[in-house]
CSV table of C-alpha atoms and ligand atoms in Angstrom, one decimal:
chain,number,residue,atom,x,y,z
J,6,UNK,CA,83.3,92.3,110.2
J,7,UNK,CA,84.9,95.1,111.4
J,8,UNK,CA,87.4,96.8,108.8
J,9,UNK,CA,90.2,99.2,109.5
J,10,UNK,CA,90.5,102.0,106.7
J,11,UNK,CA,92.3,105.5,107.0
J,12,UNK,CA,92.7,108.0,104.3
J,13,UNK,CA,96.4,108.3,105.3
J,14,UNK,CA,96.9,105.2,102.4
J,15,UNK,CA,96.3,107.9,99.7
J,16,UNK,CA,99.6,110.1,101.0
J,17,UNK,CA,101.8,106.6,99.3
J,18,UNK,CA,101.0,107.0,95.5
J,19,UNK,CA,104.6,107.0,93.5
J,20,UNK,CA,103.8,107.7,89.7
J,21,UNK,CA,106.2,104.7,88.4
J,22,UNK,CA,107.7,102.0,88.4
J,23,UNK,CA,110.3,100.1,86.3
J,24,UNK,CA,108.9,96.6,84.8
J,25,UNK,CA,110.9,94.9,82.2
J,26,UNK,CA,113.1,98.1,81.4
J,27,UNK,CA,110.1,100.9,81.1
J,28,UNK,CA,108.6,103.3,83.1
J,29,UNK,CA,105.3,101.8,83.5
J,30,UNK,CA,102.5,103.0,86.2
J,31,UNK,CA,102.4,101.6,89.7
J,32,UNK,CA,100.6,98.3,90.1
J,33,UNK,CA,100.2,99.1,93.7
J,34,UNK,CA,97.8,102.3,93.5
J,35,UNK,CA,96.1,104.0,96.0
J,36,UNK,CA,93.0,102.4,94.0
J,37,UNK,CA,93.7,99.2,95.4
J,38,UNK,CA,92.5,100.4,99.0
J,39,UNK,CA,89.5,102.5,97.4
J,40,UNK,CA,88.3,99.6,95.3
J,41,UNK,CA,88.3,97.1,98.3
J,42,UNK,CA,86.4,100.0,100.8
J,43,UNK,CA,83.8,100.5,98.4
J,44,UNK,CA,82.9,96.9,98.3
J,45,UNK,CA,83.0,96.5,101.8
J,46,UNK,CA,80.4,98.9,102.4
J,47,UNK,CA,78.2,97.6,99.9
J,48,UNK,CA,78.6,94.5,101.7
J,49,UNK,CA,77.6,95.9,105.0
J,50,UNK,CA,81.0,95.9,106.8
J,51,UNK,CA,81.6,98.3,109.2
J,52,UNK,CA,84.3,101.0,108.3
J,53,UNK,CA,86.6,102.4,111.3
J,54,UNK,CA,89.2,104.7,111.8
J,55,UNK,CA,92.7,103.0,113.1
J,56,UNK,CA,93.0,103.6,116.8
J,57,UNK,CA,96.2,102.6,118.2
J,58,UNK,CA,99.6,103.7,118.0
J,59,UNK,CA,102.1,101.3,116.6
J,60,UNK,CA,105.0,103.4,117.5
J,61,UNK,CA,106.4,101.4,120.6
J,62,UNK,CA,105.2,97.7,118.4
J,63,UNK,CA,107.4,98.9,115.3
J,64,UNK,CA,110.4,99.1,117.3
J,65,UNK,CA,110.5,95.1,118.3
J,66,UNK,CA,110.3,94.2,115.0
J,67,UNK,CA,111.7,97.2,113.1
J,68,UNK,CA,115.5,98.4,113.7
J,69,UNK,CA,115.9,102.0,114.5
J,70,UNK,CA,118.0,103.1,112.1
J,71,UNK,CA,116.0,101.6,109.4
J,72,UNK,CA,112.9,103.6,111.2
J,73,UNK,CA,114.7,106.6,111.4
J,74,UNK,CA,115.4,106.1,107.9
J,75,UNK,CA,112.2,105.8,106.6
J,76,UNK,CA,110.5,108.9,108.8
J,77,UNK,CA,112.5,111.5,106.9
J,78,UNK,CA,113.8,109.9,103.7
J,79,UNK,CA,111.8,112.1,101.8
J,80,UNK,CA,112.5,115.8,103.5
J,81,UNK,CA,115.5,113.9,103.2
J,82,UNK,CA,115.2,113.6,99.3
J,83,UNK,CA,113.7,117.2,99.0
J,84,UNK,CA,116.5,119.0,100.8
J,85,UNK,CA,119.1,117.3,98.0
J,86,UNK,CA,118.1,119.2,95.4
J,87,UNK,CA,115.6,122.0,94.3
J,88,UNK,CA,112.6,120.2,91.9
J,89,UNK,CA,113.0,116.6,94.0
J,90,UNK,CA,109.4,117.5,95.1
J,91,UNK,CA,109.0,116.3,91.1
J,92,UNK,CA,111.1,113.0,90.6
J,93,UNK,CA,111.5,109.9,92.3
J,94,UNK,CA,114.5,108.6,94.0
J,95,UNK,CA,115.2,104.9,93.8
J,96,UNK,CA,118.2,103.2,94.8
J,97,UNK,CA,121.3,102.2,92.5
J,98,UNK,CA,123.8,100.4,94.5
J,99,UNK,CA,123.4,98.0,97.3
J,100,UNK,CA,125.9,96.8,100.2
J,101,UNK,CA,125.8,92.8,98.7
J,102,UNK,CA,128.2,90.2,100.6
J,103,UNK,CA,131.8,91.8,101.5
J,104,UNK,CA,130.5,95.1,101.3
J,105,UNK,CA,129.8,96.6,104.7
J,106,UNK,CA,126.4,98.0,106.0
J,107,UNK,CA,127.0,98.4,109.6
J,108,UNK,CA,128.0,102.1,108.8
J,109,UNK,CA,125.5,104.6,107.7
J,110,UNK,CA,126.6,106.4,104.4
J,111,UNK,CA,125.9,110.1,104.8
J,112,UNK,CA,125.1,110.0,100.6
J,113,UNK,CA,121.2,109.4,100.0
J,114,UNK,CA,121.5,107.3,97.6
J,115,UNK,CA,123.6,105.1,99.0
J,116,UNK,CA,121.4,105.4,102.3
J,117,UNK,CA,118.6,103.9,100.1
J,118,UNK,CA,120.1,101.1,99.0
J,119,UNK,CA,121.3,100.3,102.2
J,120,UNK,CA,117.7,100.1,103.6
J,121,UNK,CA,115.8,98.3,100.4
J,122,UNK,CA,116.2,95.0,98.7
J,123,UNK,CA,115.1,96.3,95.2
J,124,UNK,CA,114.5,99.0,93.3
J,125,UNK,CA,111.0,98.0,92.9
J,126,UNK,CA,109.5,99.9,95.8
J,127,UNK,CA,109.6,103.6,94.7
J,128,UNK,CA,109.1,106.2,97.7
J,129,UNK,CA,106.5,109.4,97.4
J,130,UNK,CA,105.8,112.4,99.8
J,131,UNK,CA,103.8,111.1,102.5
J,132,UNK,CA,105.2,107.0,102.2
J,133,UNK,CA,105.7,107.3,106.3
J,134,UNK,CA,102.1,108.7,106.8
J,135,UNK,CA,100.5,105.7,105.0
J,136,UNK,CA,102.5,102.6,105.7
J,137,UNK,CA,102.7,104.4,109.5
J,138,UNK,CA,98.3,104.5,109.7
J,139,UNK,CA,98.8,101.0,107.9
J,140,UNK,CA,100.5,99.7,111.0
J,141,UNK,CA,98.6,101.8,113.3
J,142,UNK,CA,95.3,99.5,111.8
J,143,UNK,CA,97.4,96.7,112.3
J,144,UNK,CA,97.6,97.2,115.8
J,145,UNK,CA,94.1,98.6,116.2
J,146,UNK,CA,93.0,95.0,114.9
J,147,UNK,CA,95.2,92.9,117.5
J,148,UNK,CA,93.7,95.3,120.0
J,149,UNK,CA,89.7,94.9,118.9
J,150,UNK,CA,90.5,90.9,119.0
J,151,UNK,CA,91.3,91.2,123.3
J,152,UNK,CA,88.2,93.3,123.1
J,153,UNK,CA,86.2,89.9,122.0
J,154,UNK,CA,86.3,90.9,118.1
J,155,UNK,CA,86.1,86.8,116.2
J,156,UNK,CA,88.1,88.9,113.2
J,157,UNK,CA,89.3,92.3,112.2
J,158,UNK,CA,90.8,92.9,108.6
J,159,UNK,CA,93.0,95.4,107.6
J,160,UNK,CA,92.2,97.2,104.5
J,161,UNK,CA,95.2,98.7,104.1
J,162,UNK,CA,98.3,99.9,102.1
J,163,UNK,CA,101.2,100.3,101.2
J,164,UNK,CA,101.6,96.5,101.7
J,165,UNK,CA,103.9,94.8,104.2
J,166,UNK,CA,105.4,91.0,104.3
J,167,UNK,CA,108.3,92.0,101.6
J,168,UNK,CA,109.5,94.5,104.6
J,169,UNK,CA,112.2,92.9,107.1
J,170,UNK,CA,113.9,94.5,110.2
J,171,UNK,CA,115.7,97.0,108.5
J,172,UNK,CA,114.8,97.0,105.1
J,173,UNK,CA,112.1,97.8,102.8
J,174,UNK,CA,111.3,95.9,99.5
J,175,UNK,CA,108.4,94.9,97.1
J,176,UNK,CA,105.9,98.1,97.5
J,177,UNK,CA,106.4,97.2,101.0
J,178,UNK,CA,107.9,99.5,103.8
J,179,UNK,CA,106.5,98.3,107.3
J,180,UNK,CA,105.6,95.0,108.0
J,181,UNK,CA,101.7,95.3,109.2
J,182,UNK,CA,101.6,91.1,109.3
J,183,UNK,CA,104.5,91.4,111.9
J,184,UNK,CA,103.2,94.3,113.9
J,185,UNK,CA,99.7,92.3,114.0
J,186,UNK,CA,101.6,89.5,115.6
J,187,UNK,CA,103.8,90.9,117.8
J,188,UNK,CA,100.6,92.8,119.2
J,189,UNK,CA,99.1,89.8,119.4
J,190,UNK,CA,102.0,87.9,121.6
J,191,UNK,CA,102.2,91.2,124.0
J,192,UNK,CA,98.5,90.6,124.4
J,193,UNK,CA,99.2,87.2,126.3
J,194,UNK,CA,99.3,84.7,123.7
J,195,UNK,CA,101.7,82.5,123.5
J,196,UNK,CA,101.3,80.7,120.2
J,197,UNK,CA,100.7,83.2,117.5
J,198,UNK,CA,100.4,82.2,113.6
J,199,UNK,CA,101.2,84.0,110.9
J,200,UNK,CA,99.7,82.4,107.5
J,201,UNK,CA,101.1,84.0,104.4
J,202,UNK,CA,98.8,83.5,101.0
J,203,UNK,CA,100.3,86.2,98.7
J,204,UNK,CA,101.3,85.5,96.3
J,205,UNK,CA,105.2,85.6,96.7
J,206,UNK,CA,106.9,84.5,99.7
J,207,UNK,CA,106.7,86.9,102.6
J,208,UNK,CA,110.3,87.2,103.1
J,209,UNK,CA,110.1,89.9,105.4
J,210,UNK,CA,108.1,88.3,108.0
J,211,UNK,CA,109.8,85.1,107.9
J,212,UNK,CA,113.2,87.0,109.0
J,213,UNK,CA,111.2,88.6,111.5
J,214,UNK,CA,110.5,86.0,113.3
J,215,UNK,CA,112.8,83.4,111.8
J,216,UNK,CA,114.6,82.4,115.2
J,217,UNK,CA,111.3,82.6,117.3
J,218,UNK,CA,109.1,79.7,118.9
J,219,UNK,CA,106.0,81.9,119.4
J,220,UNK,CA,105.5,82.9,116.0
J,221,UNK,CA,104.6,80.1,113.4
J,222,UNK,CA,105.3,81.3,109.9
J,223,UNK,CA,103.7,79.6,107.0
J,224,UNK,CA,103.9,80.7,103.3
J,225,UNK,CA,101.9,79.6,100.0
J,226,UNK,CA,103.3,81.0,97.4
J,227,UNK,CA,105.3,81.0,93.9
J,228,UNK,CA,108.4,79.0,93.7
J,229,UNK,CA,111.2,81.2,94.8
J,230,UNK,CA,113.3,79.2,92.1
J,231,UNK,CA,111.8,80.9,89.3
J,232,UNK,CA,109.6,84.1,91.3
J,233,UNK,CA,109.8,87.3,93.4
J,234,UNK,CA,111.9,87.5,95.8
J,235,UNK,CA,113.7,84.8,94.4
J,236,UNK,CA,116.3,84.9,97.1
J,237,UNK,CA,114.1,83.4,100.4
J,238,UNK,CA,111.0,81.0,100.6
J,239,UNK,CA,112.6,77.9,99.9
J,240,UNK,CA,111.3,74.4,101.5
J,241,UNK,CA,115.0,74.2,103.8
J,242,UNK,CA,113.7,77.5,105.2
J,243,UNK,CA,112.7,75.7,108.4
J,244,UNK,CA,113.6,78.4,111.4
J,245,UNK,CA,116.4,78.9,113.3
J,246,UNK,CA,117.2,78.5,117.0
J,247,UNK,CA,114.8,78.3,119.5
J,248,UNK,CA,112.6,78.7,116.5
J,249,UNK,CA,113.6,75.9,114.4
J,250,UNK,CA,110.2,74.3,113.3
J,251,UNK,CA,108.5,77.0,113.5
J,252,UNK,CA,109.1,78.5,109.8
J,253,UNK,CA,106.8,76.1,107.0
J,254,UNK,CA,107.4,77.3,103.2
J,255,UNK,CA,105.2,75.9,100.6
J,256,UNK,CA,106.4,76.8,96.9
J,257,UNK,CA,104.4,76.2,94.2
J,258,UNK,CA,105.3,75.9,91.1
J,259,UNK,CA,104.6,79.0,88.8
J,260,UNK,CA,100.7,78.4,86.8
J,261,UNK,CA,100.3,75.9,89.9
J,262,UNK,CA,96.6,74.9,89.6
J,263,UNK,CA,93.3,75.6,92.1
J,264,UNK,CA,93.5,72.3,93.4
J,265,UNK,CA,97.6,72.4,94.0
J,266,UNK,CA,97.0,75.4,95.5
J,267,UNK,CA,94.4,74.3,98.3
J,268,UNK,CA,95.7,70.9,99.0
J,269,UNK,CA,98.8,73.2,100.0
J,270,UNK,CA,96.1,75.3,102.2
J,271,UNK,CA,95.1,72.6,103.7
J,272,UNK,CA,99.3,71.3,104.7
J,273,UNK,CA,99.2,74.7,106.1
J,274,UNK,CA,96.0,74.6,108.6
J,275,UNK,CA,96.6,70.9,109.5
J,276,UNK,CA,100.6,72.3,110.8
J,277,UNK,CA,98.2,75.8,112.4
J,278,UNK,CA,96.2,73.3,114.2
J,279,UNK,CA,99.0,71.0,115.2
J,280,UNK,CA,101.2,73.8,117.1
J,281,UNK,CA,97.8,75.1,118.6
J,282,UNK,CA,98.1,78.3,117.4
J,283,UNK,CA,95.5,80.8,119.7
J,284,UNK,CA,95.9,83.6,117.3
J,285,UNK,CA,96.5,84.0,113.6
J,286,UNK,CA,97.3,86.6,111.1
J,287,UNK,CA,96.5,86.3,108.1
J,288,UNK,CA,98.7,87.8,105.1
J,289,UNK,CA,96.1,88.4,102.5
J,290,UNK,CA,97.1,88.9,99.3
J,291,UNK,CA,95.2,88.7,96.4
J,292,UNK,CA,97.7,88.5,93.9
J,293,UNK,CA,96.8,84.8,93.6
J,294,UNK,CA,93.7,85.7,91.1
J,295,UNK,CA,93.7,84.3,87.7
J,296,UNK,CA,93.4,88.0,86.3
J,297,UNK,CA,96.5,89.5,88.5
J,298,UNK,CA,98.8,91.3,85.5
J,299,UNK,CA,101.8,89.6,87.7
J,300,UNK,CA,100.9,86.5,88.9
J,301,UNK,CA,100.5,83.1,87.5
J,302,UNK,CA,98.3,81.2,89.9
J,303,UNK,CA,94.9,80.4,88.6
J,304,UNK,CA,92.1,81.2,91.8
J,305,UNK,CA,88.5,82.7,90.7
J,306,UNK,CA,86.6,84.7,93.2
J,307,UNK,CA,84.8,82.1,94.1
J,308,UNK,CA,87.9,80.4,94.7
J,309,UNK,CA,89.0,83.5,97.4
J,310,UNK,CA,85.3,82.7,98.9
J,311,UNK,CA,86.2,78.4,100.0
J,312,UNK,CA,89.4,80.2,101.4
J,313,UNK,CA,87.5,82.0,104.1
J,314,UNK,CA,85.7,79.1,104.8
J,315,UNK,CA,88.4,77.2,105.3
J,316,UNK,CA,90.2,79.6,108.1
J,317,UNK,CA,86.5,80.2,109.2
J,318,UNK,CA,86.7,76.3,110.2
J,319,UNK,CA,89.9,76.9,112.0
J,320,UNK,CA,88.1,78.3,115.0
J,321,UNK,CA,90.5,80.6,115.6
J,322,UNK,CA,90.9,84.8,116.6
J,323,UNK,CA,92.1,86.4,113.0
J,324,UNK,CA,93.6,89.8,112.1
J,325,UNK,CA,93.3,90.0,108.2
J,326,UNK,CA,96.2,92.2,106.7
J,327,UNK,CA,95.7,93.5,102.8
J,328,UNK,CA,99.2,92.5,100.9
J,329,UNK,CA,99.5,92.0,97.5
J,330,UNK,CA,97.0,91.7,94.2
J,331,UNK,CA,97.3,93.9,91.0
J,332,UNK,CA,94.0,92.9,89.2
J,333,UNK,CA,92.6,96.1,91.2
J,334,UNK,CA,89.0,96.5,90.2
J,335,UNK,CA,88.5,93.1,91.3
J,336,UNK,CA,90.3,93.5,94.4
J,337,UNK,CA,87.3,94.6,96.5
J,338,UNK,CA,84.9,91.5,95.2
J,339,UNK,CA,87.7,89.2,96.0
J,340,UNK,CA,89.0,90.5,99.6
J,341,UNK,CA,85.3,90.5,100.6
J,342,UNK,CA,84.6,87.0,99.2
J,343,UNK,CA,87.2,85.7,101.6
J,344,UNK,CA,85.7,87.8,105.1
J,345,UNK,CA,82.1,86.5,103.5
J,346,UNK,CA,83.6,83.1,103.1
J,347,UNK,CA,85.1,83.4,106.7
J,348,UNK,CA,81.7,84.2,108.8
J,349,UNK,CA,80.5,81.3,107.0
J,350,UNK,CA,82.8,79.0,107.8
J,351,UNK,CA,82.7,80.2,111.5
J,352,UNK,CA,79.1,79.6,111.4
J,353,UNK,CA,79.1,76.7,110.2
J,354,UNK,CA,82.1,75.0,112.3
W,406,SP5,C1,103.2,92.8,98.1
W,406,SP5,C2,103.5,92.3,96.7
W,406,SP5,O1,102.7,91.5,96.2
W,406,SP5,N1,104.7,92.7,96.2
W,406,SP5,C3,105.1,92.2,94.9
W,406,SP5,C4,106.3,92.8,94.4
W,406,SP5,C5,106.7,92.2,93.1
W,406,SP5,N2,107.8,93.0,92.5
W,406,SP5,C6,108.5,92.3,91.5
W,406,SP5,C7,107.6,92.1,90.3
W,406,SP5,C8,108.3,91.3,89.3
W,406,SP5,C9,107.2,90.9,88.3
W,406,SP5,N3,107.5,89.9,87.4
W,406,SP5,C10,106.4,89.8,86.5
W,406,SP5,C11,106.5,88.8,85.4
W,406,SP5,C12,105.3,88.9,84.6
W,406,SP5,N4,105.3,87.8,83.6
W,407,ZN,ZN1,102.4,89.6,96.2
């Protein structure tokens, strides 16, 4: 299968972030993409450069402001103070309920919380540059599917589905999943699915395309009730609009088993088949692993392989897009068990 890798991922690397009160080192490392390209090649899949430009896609489902945002925030950051080049900014204060973020506050601070969901998501020199070439390889894969390609994956990061319109949120700035799709629906399909199987709800990607017909949205993950992002990925979460029935969550409870897990994947690609998706996009996180050091689902590599197979059977187009998983030397064993898994399951119907 082909894979899309750039250097440009290496530009996001933040030295910390907060976990239960202490500066502890980032669980999403520049690593995480090394680890899974390594294995990849050892696997025979073929490495390639992103080639498109997701400029004109990350304006329909990013809003300017929040764009505009993000492109300079850190000269932004640097030209506040001599030695930022050294520290961190991260947000302290955040616009909640009858507080008003239609204006833009000219303080930086202020600016960042206006544009992030948590303080969770730490920015570093060169954050643009990577999550940009991240969506750049998202596009490149929607673009190599018109060009005949059965499946294109993504081996990219910073990671995405946390990201919504205008804000950023759990390590994630721009939302590859959603850039994948809406190339995917400027490409001529008219039913596109998105199938989310991180770990933790994909909250931004849901709100993307919340009120939209076109875009199917489905979600496996922890139990908003009790996990991250706590506030979105609840069962009434059904769309809105012309896109009501179009949004599917599926919550698990937290240490949910292997078999809870896939009888849940299988409610998901019985509802893909059922709308007759023509496309799909595939949120991959691997944050579901039994090792993750955040994550309490229970799934072995082996486990990650029977997933491919199962969207394999699908018989379906597929842009893979790297999201979450922590456990990172295994990262690259278990992303390429699921493409493995996936030829397989094409192969074999
Ligand atoms: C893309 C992605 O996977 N983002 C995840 C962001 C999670 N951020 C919040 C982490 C809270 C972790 N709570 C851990 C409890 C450990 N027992
Ligand atoms: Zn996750």
């Amino acid at each position: 299968m082909i894979a899309l890798f750039s250097d440009q991922h290496a530009l996001h690397a933040p030295a910390f972030e907060f976990f239960r009160g202490e500066r502890v080192p980032c669980f999403e490392s520049p690593a995480r993409a090394a680890f899974v390209k390594e294995r990849l090649l050892q696997r025979g899949h073929e490495i390639r450069e992103p080639h498109s430009d997701s400029r004109a896609l990350l304006a329909q489902v990013h809003s300017p402001r929040y764009l505009a945002f993000l492109e300079t925030a850190w000269r932004d950051w640097l030209a506040l103070a001599p030695g930022n080049d050294a520290l961190q900014p991260f947000p302290s204060v955040w616009p909640v309920r009858t507080l008003r973020s239609d204006l833009e506050p000219e303080n930086f601070t202020a600016r960042l919380g206006l544009y992030a969901m948590d303080n969770g998501s730490p920015l570093s020199a060169g954050t643009w540059e990577a999550a940009k070439a991240g969506a750049d390889s998202a596009a490149s894969a929607a673009h190599l599917l018109g060009q005949g390609q059965r499946a294109v994956f993504c081996c990219s990061r910073p990671p995405g589905h946390h990201a919504g319109a205008d804000f950023m949120g759990g390590y994630c700035f721009l939302n590859n999943a959603a850039v994948a799709a809406q190339a995917l629906c400027q490409a001529g399909h008219e039913r596109v699915a998105v199938l989310d199987v991180d770990y933790h709800h994909g909250n931004g990607t849901q709100s993307i395309f919340y009120d939209r017909a076109d875009v199917l949205f489905i979600s496996l993950h922890g139990d908003p009730r009790t996990e991250y992002p706590f506030y979105l990925g609840h069962v009434d979460e059904t769309g809105a609009g012309a896109g009501l029935g179009f949004n599917l969550n599926l919550p698990l409870a937290a240490g949910a088993s292997v078999q809870t897990w896939f009888a849940a994947l299988e409610q998901a690609c019985a509802r893909i088949a059922q709308y007759g998706a023509q496309a799909l996009v595939v949120s991959l996180g691997l944050d579901t692993f039994a090792e993750d050091p955040i994550c309490t689902f229970a799934l072995r590599s082996a486990d990650f392989h029977r997933l491919g197979q199962r969207l394999g059977a699908l018989g379906l187009p597929v842009v893979f897009v790297l999201e979450g998983g922590y456990a990172t030397e295994a990262l690259g064993v278990n992303a390429v068990q699921v493409l493995d898994g996936f030829e397989a399951g094409v192969f074999n119907g």
